[in-house]
XYZ file of C-alpha atoms in Angstrom:
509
model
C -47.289 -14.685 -25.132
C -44.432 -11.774 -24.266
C -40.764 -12.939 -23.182
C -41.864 -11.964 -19.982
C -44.098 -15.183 -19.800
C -41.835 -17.381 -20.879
C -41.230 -20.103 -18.451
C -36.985 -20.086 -18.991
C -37.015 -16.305 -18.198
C -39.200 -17.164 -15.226
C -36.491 -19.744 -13.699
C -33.838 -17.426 -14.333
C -35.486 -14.658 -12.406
C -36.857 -16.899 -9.526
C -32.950 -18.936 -9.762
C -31.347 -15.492 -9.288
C -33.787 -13.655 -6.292
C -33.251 -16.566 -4.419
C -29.366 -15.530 -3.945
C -29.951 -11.671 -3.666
C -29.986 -9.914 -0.420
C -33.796 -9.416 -0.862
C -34.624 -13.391 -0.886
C -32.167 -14.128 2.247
C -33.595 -11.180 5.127
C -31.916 -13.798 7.607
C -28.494 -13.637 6.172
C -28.777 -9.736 5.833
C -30.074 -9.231 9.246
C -27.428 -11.289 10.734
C -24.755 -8.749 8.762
C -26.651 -5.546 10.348
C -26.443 -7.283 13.689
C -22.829 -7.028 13.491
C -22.855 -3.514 12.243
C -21.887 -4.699 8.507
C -22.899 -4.605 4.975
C -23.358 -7.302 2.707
C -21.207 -8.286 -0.190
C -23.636 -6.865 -2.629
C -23.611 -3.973 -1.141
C -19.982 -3.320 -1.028
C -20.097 -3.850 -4.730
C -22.784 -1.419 -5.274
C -20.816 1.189 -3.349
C -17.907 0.208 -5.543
C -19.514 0.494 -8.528
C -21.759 3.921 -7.974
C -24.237 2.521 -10.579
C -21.696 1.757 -12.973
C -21.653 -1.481 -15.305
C -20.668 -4.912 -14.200
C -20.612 -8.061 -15.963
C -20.756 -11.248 -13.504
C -19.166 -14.124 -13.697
C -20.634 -17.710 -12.034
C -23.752 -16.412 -10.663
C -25.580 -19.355 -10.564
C -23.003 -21.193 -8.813
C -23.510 -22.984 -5.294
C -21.587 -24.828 -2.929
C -20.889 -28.561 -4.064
C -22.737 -30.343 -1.683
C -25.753 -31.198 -3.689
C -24.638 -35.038 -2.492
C -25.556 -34.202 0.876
C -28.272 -31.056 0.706
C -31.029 -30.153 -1.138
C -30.318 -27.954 -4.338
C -33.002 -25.446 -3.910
C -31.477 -24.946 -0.120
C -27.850 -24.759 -1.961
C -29.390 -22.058 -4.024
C -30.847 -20.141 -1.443
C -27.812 -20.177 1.206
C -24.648 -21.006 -0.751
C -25.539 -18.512 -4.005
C -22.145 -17.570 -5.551
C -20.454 -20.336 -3.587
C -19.466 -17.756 -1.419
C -17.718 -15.413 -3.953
C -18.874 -12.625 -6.087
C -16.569 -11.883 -9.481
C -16.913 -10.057 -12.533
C -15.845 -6.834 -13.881
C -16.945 -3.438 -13.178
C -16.014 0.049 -14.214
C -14.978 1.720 -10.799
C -14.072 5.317 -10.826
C -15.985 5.837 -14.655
C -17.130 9.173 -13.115
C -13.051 10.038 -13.605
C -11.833 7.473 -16.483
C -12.929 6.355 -19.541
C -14.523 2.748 -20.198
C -11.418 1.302 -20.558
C -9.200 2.907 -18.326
C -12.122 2.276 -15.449
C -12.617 -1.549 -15.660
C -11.200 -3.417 -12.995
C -11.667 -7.304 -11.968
C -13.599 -7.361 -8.827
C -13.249 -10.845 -6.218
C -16.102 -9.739 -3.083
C -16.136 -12.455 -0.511
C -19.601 -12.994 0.888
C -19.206 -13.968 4.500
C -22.620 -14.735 4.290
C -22.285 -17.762 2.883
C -20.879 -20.542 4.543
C -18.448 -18.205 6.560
C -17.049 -17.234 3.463
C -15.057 -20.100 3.073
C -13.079 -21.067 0.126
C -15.123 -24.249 -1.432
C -14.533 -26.332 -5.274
C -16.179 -23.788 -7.249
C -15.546 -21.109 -5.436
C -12.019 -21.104 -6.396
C -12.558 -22.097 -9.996
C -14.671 -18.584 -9.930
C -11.663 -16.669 -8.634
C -9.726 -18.625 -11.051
C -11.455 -17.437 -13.999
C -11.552 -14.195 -12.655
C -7.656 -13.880 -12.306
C -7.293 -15.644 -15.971
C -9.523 -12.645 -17.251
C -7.446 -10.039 -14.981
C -3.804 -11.363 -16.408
C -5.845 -11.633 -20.199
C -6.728 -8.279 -20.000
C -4.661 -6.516 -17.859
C -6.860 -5.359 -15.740
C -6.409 -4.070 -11.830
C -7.960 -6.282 -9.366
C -9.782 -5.472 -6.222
C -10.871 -7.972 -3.853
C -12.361 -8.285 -0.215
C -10.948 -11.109 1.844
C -13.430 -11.742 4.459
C -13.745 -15.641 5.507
C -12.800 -18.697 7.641
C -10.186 -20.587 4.630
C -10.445 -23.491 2.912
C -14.054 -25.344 3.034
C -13.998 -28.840 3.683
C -17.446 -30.140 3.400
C -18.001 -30.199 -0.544
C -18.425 -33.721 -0.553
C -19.089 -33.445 -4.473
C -15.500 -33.391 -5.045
C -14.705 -37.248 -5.367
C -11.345 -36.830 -8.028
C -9.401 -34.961 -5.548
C -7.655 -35.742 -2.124
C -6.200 -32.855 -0.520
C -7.095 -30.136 -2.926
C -3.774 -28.865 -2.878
C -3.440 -28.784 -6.475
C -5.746 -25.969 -6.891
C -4.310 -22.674 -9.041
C -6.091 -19.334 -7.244
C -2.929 -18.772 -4.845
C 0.310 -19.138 -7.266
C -1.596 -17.043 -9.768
C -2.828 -14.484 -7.122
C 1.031 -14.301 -6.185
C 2.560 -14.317 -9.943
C -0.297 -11.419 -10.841
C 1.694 -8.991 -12.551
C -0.891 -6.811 -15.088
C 1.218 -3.554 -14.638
C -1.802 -2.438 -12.432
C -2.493 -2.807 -8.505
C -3.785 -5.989 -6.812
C -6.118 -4.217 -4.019
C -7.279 -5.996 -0.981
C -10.177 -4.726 1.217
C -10.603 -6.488 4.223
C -13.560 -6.440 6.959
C -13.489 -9.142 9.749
C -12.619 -12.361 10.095
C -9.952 -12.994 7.815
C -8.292 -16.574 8.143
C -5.785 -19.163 6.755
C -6.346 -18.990 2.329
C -8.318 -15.547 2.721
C -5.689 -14.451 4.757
C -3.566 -15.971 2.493
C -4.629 -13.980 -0.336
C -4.932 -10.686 1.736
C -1.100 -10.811 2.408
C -0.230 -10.898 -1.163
C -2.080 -8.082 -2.022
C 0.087 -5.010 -3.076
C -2.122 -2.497 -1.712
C -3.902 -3.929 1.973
C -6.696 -1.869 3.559
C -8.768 -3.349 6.852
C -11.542 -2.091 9.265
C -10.604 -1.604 12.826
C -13.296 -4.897 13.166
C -10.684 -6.918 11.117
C -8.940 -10.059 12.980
C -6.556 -11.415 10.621
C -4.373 -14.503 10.477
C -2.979 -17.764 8.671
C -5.157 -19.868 10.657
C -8.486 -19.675 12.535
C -9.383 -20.595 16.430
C -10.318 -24.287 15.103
C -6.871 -24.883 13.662
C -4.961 -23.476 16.160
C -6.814 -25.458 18.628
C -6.213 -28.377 16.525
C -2.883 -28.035 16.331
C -2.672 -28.259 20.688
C -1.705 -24.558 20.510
C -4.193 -23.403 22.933
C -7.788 -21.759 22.497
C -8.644 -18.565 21.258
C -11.625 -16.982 20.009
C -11.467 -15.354 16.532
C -10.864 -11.847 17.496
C -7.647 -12.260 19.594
C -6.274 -13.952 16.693
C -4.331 -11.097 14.387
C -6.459 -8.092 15.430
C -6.565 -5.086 13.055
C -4.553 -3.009 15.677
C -1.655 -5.783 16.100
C -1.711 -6.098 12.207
C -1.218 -1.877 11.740
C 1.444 -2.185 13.829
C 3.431 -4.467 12.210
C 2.951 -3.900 8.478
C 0.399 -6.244 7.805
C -2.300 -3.095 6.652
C -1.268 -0.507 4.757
C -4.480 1.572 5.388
C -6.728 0.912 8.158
C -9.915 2.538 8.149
C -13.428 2.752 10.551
C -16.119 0.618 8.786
C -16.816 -0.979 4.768
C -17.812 2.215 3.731
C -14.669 4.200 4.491
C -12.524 1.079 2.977
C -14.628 0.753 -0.186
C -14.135 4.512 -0.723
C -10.359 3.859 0.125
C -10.269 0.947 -2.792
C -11.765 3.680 -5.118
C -9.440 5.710 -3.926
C -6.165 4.122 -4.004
C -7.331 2.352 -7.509
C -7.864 6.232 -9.230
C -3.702 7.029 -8.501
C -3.226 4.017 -11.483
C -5.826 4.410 -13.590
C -4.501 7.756 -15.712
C -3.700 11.437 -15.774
C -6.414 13.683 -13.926
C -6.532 17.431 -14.979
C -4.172 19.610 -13.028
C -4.712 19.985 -9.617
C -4.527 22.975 -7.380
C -1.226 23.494 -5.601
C -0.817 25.512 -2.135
C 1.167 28.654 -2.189
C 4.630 27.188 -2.264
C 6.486 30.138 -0.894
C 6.248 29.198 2.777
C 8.559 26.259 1.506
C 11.191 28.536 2.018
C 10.775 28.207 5.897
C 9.630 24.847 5.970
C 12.833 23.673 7.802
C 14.012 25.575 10.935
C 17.346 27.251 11.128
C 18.719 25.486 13.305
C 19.797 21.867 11.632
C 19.459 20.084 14.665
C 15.769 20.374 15.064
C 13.256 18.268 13.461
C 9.928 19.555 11.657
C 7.005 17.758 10.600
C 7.503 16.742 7.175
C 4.365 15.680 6.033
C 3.327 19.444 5.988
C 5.861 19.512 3.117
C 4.343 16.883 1.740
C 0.944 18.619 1.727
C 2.191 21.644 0.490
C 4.343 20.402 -2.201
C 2.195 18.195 -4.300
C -1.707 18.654 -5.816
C -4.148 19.489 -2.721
C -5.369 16.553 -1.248
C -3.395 13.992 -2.805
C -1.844 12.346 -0.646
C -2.672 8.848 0.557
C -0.113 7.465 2.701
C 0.732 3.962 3.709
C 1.922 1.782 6.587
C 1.788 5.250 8.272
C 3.215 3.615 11.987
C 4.916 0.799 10.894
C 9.016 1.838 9.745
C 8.009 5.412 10.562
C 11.620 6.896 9.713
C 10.216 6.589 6.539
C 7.097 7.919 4.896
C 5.528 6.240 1.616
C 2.291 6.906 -0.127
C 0.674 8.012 -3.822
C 0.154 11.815 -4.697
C -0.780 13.481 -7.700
C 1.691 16.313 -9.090
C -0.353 18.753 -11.689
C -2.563 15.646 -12.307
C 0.240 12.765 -12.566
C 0.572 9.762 -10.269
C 3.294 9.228 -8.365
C 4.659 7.316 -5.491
C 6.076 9.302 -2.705
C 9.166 8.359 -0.530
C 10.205 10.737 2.648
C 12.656 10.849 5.600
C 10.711 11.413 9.048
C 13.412 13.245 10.755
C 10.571 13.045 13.526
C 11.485 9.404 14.038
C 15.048 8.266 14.700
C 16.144 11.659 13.548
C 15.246 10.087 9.638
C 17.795 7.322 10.565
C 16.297 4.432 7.964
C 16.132 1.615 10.395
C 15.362 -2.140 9.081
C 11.387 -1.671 9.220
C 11.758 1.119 7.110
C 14.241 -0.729 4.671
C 11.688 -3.670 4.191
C 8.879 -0.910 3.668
C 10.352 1.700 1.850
C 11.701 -1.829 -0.350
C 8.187 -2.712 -1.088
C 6.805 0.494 -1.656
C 9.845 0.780 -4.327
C 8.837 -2.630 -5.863
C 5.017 -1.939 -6.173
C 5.699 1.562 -8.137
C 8.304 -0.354 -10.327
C 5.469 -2.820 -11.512
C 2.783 -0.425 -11.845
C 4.895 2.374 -13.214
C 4.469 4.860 -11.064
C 7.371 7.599 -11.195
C 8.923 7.995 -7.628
C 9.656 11.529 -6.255
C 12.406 10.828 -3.125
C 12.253 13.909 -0.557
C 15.494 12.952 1.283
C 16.682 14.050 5.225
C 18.582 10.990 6.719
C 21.590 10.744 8.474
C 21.924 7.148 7.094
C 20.885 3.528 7.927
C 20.893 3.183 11.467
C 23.158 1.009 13.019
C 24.346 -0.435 16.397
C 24.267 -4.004 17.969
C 20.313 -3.824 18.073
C 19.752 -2.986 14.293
C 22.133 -5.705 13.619
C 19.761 -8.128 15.737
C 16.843 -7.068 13.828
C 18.615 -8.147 10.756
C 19.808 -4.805 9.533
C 22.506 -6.199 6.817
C 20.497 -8.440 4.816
C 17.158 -5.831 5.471
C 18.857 -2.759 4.169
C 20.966 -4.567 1.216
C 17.086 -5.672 -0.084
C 16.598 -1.758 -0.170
C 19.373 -1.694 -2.503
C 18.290 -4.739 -4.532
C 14.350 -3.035 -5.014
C 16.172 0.440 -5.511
C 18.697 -1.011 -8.692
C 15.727 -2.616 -10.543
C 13.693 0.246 -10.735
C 12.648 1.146 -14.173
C 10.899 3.743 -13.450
C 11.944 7.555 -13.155
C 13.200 8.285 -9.709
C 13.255 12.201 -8.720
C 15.097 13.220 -5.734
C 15.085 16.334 -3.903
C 17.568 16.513 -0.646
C 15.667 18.745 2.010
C 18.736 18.717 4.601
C 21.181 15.663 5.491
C 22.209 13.239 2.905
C 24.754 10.781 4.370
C 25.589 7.751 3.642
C 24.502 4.697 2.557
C 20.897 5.174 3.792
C 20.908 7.995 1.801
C 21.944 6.529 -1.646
C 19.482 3.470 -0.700
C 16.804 6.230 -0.862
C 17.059 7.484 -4.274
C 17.814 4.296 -6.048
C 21.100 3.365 -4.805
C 23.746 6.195 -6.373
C 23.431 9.890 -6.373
C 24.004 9.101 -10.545
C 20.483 7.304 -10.990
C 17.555 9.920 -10.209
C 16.139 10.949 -13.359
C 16.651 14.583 -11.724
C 18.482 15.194 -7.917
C 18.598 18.706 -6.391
C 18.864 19.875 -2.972
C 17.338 22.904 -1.148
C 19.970 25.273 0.096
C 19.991 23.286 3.585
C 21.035 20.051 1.814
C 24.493 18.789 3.716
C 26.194 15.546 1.871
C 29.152 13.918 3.519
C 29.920 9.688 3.708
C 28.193 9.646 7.082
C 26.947 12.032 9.358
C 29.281 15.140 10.208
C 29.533 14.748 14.155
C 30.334 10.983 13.567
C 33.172 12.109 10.693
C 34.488 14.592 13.457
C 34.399 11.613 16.477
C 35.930 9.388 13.934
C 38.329 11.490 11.503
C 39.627 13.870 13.969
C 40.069 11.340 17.316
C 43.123 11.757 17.922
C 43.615 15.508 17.998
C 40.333 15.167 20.453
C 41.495 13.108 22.800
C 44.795 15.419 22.834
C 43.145 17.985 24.395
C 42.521 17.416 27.992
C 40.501 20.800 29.063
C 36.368 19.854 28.017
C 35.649 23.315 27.051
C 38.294 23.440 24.780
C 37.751 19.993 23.261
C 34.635 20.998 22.590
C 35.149 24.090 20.936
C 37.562 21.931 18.752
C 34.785 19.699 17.611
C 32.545 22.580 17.254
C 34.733 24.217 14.844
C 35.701 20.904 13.080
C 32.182 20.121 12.264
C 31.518 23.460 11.111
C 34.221 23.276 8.515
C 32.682 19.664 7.522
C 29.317 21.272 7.099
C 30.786 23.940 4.886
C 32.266 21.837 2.486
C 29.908 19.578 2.503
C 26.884 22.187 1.430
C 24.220 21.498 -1.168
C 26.143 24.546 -2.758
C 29.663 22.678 -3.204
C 27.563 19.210 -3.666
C 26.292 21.130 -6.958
C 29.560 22.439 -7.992
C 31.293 18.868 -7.715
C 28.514 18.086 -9.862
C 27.340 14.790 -7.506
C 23.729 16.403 -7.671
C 22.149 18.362 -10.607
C 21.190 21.703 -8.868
C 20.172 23.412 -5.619
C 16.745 25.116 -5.968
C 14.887 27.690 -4.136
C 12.229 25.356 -2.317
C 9.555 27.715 -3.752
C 10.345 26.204 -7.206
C 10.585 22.176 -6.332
C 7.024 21.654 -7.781
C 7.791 23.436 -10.752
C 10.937 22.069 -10.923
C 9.396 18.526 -10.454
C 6.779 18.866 -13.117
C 9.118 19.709 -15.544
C 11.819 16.864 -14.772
C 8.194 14.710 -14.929
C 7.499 15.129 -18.933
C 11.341 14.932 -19.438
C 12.780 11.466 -21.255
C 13.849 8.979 -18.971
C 17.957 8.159 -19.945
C 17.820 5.003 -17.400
């Protein structure tokens, strides 16, 4: 008789088609209806036909008290969860720099709600993860916590269980990344929020609780997709990337996961000598500083995040001849680069996630300081912008800064790690202008009096004119550099250079 014969290989065949998408045509025609893909098939996507080992397979819902087991087996397979690990991005990295935990949520099953062993399989999955140090990605989509596994007789509430405390105190020196398509509700949601990296469909309606407990709760009825949709939750910070459909987030997940994984070969850099006129002549007009952005690091790098949520700021992962790094810019577009409290909290974050992972920061600076005023004090500016501070003095990793135009103020310290004495490197192009706070506010405030003495407007004004150009000439990148308070002032044609080399130099922090 072969092994093919054999009656235990014939269970575990007929055990495991019964759970693929080819032995449920119901459950994968009800995903097409709604225009998505099924859980297995965002893994293969994720994979590209690399290896993965899975964990808790044969799994189903506990409910065999109440439902046949063959029907558990063909409807709940999984419980409702794929996990295992899988090499993603092996066509780039090596074996080991590749494998990454994968958690895939099958909304297929059950709404993919969060049931007894379901959580014991993300469990294991996070144990393995922290054991090995591994990068995580998971999708979120699901209604929450499950409450019909009436197998479950030791517990009451269930609120014992581990997955979110270790989902929160994950801390493998690589990325948690969460993919979300959907209805995302109450513990998914959960779990989505303490992602460090969060990307979502436009279809994505997220929140920390669903139409049922809302309604539950007398707060009204709602169906599923006015509750946290994608465009609400773009807005506000929630999603860091938001994308069209699975496909363009599971290639964003590969994506976002290949800035951590390891060196790439070097890339190819734009001509860097329109750098030089990157900024217009006059100071008080703004330019678009992603184009620097473009220009100045490895062609196609750049993946930004949170991209209209505290939009005085820019954050986001390039590569610089082949290195990772996180990238932190003024907008001057927005605010005039003033870094308001949205930005604080975001440009905090950002700060905290390249700290863990170890990504090196490179600080392109134009701000004329934290904005301030009786409505950034309502929207919580001192306690906001101090926790910019607070993320800024624990970095351990290299900060570079490079100071495009103004540099005033506290906003501006906050933005290369809290002093003008901690980048790893800090020059300035020959715009750069560095004063305590911006120059027409020193003028209004240092030079009042003599002001207000003159009564004519013409001739107050050339006054001020003619005080704020003496400001601006002592307060050049050019007498910055010779006070020593930054290291150099650099032709903008060499920052990239200049960068690289500060890069591969020893860290003294």
């Amino acid at each position: 008789m072969s092994s093919k014969d054999r009656q235990e290989l014939r269970e575990l065949r007929e055990r495991i088609a019964r759970g693929s998408d080819a032995g449920r045509p119901g459950a994968v025609e009800r995903r097409r209806k709604k225009g998505f893909r099924t859980a297995r098939e965002n893994l293969a996507d994720l994979l590209r036909d690399g290896p993965f080992v899975e964990y808790g397979a044969l799994a189903v819902a506990a409910q065999r008290q109440r439902r046949d087991y063959e029907e558990l087996q063909r409807e709940t397979p999984a419980d409702g969860v794929i996990t295992g690990v899988g090499s993603v991005n092996g066509e780039y990295f090596a074996s080991a720099e590749s494998r990454t935990a994968l958690v895939i949520y099958d909304y297929s099953v059950l709404a993919g709600t969060q049931g007894f062993f379901h959580h014991a399989k993300i469990d294991r999955m996070l144990c393995i993860a922290a054991r090995q140090r591994l990068p995580v990605i998971m999708y979120t989509e699901g209604g929450g916590g499950r409450p019909g596994d009436t197998d479950v007789t030791t517990q009451i509430a269930g609120l014992n269980v581990d997955t979110f405390a270790s989902w929160a105190a994950l801390n493998t020196g690589m990325p948690r990344i969460v993919v979300n398509n959907g209805y995302c509700f109450a513990g998914n949601a959960a779990l989505f929020g303490a992602g460090d990296v969060r990307i979502a469909t436009r279809a994505s309606s997220i929140g920390m609780a669903g139409p049922a407990m809302i309604e539950g709760g007398g707060l009204g009825s709602f169906r599923p997709d006015e509750i946290g949709p994608s465009e609400v939750q773009w807005r506000n910070g929630v999603i860091d990337i938001l994308v069209d459909d699975e496909a363009g987030a599971t290639a964003m997940a590969r994506r976002v996961l290949w800035y951590f994984q390891g060196d790439v070969p070097p890339g190819v850099a734009q001509d860097q000598k329109p750098l030089r006129d990157a900024l217009p002549e006059d100071r008080r007009w703004s330019y678009p500083v992603r184009d620097i952005i473009e220009r100045l690091f490895d062609v196609k790098s750049f993946t930004e995040l949170r991209r209209v949520y505290g939009r005085s700021v820019i954050t986001g992962f390039a590569r610089l001849g082949g290195r990772a790094v996180g990238v932190l810019a003024s907008d001057c577009q927005q605010l005039g680069g003033a870094v308001d409290s949205d930005a604080s909290d975001k440009a905090s974050r950002f700060l905290n996630l390249c700290n863990r992972t170890g990504l090196p920061v490179v600080s392109l600076v134009d701000t004329p300081g934290f904005m301030v005023g009786p409505d950034s004090e309502t929207a919580g500016a001192v306690h906001r912008m101090s926790g910019l501070f607070e993320s800024a003095a624990s970095l351990t990793v290299p900060i570079l800064a490079v100071f495009l135009r103004k540099a005033y103020g506290l906003g501006a310290m906050a933005l290369v790690g809290g002093s003008f004495a901690v980048p790893h490197f800090a020059a300035a192009w020959p715009t750069g202008e560095f004063g305590g706070m911006g120059l027409e506010g020193a003028v209004r405030l240092g030079y009042r009096k003599e002001l207000e003495a003159v009564s004519d407007p013409e001739q107050r004004q050339h006054l001020f004119d003619r005080l704020l150009a003496e400001l601006y000439e002592k307060g050049k990148a050019l007498e910055a550099a010779a006070h020593l308070e930054i290291d150099a002032v650099i032709d903008p044609a060499d920052t990239r250079d200049q960068l690289i080399n500060a890069l591969y130099q020893r860290s003294c922090k």
